[in-house]
JSON list of C-alpha atoms in Angstrom, two decimals:
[
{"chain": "B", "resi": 6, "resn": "UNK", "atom": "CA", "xyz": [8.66, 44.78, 20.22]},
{"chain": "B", "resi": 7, "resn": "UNK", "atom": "CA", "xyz": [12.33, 43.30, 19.32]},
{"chain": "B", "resi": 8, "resn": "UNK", "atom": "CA", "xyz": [15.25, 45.43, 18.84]},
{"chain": "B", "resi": 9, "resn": "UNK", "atom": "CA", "xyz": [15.46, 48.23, 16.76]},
{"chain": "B", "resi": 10, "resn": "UNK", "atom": "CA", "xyz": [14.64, 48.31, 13.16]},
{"chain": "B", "resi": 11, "resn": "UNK", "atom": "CA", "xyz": [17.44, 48.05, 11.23]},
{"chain": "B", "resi": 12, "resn": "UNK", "atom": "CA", "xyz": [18.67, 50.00, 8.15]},
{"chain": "B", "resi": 13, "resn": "UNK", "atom": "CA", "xyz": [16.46, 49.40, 4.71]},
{"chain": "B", "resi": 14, "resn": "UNK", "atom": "CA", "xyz": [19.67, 49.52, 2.96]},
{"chain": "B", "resi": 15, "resn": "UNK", "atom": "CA", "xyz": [20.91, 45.71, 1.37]},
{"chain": "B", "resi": 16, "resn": "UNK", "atom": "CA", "xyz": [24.42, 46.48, 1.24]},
{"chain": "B", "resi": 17, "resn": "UNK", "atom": "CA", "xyz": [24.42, 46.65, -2.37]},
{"chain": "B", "resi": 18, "resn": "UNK", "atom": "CA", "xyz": [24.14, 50.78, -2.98]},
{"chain": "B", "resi": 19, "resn": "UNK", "atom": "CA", "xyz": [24.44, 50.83, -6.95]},
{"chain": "B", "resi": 20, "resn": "UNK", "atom": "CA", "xyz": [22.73, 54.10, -7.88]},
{"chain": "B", "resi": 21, "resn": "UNK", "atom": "CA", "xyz": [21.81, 53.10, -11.53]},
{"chain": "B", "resi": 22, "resn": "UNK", "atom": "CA", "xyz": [17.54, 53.42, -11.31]},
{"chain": "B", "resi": 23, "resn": "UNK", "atom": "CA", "xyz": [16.10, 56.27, -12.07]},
{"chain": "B", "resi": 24, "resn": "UNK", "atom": "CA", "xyz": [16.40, 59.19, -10.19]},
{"chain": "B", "resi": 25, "resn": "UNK", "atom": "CA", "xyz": [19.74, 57.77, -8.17]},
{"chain": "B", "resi": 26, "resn": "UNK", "atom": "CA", "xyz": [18.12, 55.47, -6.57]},
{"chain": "B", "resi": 27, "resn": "UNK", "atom": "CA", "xyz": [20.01, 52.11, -5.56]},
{"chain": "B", "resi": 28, "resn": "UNK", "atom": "CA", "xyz": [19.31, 49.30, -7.32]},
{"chain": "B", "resi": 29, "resn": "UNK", "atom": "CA", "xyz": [18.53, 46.84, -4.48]},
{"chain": "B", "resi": 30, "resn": "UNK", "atom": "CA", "xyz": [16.91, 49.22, -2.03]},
{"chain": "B", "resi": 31, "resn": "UNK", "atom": "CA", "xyz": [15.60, 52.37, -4.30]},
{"chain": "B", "resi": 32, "resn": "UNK", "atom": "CA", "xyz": [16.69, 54.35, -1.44]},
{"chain": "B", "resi": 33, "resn": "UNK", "atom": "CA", "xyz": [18.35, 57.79, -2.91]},
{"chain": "B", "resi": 34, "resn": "UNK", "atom": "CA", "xyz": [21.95, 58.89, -1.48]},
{"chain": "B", "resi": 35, "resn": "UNK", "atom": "CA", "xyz": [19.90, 61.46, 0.62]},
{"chain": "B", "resi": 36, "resn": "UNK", "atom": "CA", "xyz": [17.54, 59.00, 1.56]},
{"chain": "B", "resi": 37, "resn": "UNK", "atom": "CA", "xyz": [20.11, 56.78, 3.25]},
{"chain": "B", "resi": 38, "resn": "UNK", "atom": "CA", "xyz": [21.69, 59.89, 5.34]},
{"chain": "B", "resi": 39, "resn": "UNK", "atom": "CA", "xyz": [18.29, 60.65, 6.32]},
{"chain": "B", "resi": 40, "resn": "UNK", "atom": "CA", "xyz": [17.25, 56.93, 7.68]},
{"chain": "B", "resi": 41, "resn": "UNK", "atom": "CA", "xyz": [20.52, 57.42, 9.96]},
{"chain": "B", "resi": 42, "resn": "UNK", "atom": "CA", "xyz": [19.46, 60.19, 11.30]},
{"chain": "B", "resi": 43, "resn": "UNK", "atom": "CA", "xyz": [15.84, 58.87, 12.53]},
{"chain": "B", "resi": 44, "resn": "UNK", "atom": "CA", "xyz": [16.47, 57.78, 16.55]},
{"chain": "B", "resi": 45, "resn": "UNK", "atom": "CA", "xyz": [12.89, 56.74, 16.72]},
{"chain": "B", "resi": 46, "resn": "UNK", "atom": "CA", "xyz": [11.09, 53.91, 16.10]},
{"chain": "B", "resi": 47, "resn": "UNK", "atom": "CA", "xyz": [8.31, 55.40, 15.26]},
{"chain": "B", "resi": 48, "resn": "UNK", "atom": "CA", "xyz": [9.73, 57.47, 12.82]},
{"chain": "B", "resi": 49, "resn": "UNK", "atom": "CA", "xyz": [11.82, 54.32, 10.72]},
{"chain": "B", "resi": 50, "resn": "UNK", "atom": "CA", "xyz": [8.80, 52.37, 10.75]},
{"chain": "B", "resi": 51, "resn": "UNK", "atom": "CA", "xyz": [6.65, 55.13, 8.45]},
{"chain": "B", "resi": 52, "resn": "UNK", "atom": "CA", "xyz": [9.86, 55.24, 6.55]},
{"chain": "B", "resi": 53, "resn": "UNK", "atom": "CA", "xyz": [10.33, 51.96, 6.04]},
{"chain": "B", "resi": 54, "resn": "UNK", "atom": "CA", "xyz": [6.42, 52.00, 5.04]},
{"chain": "B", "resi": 55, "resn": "UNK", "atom": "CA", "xyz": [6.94, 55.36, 2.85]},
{"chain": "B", "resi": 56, "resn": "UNK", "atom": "CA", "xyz": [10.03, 53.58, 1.13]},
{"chain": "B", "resi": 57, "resn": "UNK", "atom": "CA", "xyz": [7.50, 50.32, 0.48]},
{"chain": "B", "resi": 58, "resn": "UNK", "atom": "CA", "xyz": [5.19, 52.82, -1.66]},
{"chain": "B", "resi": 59, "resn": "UNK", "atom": "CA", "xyz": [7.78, 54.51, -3.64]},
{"chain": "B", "resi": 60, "resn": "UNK", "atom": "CA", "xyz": [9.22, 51.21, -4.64]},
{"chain": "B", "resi": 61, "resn": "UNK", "atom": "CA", "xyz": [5.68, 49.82, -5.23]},
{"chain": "B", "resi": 62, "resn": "UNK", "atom": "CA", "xyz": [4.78, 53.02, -7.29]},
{"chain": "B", "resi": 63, "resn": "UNK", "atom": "CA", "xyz": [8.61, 52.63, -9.36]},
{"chain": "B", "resi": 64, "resn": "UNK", "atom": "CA", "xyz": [8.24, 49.18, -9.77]},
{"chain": "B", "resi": 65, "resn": "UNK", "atom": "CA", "xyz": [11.37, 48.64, -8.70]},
{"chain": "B", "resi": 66, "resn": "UNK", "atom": "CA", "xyz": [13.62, 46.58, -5.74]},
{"chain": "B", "resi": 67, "resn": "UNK", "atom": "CA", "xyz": [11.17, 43.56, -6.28]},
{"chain": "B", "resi": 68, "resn": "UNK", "atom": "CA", "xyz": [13.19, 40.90, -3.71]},
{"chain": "B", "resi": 69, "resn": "UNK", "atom": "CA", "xyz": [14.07, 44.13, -1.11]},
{"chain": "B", "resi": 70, "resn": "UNK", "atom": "CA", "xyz": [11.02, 43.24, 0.99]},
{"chain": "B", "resi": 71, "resn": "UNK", "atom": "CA", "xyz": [11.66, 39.99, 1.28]},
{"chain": "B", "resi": 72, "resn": "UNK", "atom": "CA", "xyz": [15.82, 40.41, 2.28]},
{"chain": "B", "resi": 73, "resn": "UNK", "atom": "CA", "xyz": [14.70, 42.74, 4.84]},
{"chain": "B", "resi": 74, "resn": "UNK", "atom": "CA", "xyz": [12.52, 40.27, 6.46]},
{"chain": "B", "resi": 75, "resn": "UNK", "atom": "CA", "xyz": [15.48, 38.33, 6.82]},
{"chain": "B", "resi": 76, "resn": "UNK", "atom": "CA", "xyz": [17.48, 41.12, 7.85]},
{"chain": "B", "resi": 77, "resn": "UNK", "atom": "CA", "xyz": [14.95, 41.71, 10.44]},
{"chain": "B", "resi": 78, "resn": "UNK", "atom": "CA", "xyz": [14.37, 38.56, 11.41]},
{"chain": "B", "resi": 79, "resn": "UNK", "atom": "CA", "xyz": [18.04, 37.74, 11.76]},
{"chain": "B", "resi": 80, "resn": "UNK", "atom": "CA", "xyz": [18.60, 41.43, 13.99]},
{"chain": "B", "resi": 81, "resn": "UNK", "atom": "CA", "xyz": [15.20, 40.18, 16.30]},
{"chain": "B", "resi": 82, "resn": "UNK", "atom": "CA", "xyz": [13.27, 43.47, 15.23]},
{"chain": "B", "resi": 83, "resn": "UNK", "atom": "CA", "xyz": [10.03, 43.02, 14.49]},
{"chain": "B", "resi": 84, "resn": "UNK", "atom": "CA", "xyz": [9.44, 44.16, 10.54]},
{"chain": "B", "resi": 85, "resn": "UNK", "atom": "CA", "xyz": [6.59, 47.14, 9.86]},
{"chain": "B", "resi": 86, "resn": "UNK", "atom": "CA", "xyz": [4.80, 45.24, 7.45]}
]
């Protein structure tokens, strides 16, 4: 494996979806603190998998899968899905 996976969050963080979630990552405020907080790899990948079902099951952040293959691509980590 590549670097470290970076953060989920787009740089965007406009909490107008339902719930407070952000409109290009449907991460909530509390959600973001917590991804911080995660040192290992093994834990942001099954976040970064649990966050990919709750946007799948909200129908929301469409593109956010695709910028964060970029973003992943462009850090040399190797994306969890």
């Amino acid at each position: 494996m590549g670097s470290k996976l970076p953060s989920p969050c787009l740089d965007v963080c406009k909490f107008r979806l339902e719930g407070g979630r952000c409109i290009a990552c449907a991460m909530t405020k509390k959600q973001k603190k917590g991804y911080k907080g995660l040192s290992k790899d093994k834990q942001r990948r099954a976040f970064i998998l649990d966050l990919l079902e709750q946007q799948a099951e909200a129908k929301s952040a469409k593109g956010w899968q695709r910028a964060y293959l970029r973003k992943c691509t462009k850090k040399g980590a190797e994306a969890p899905f």
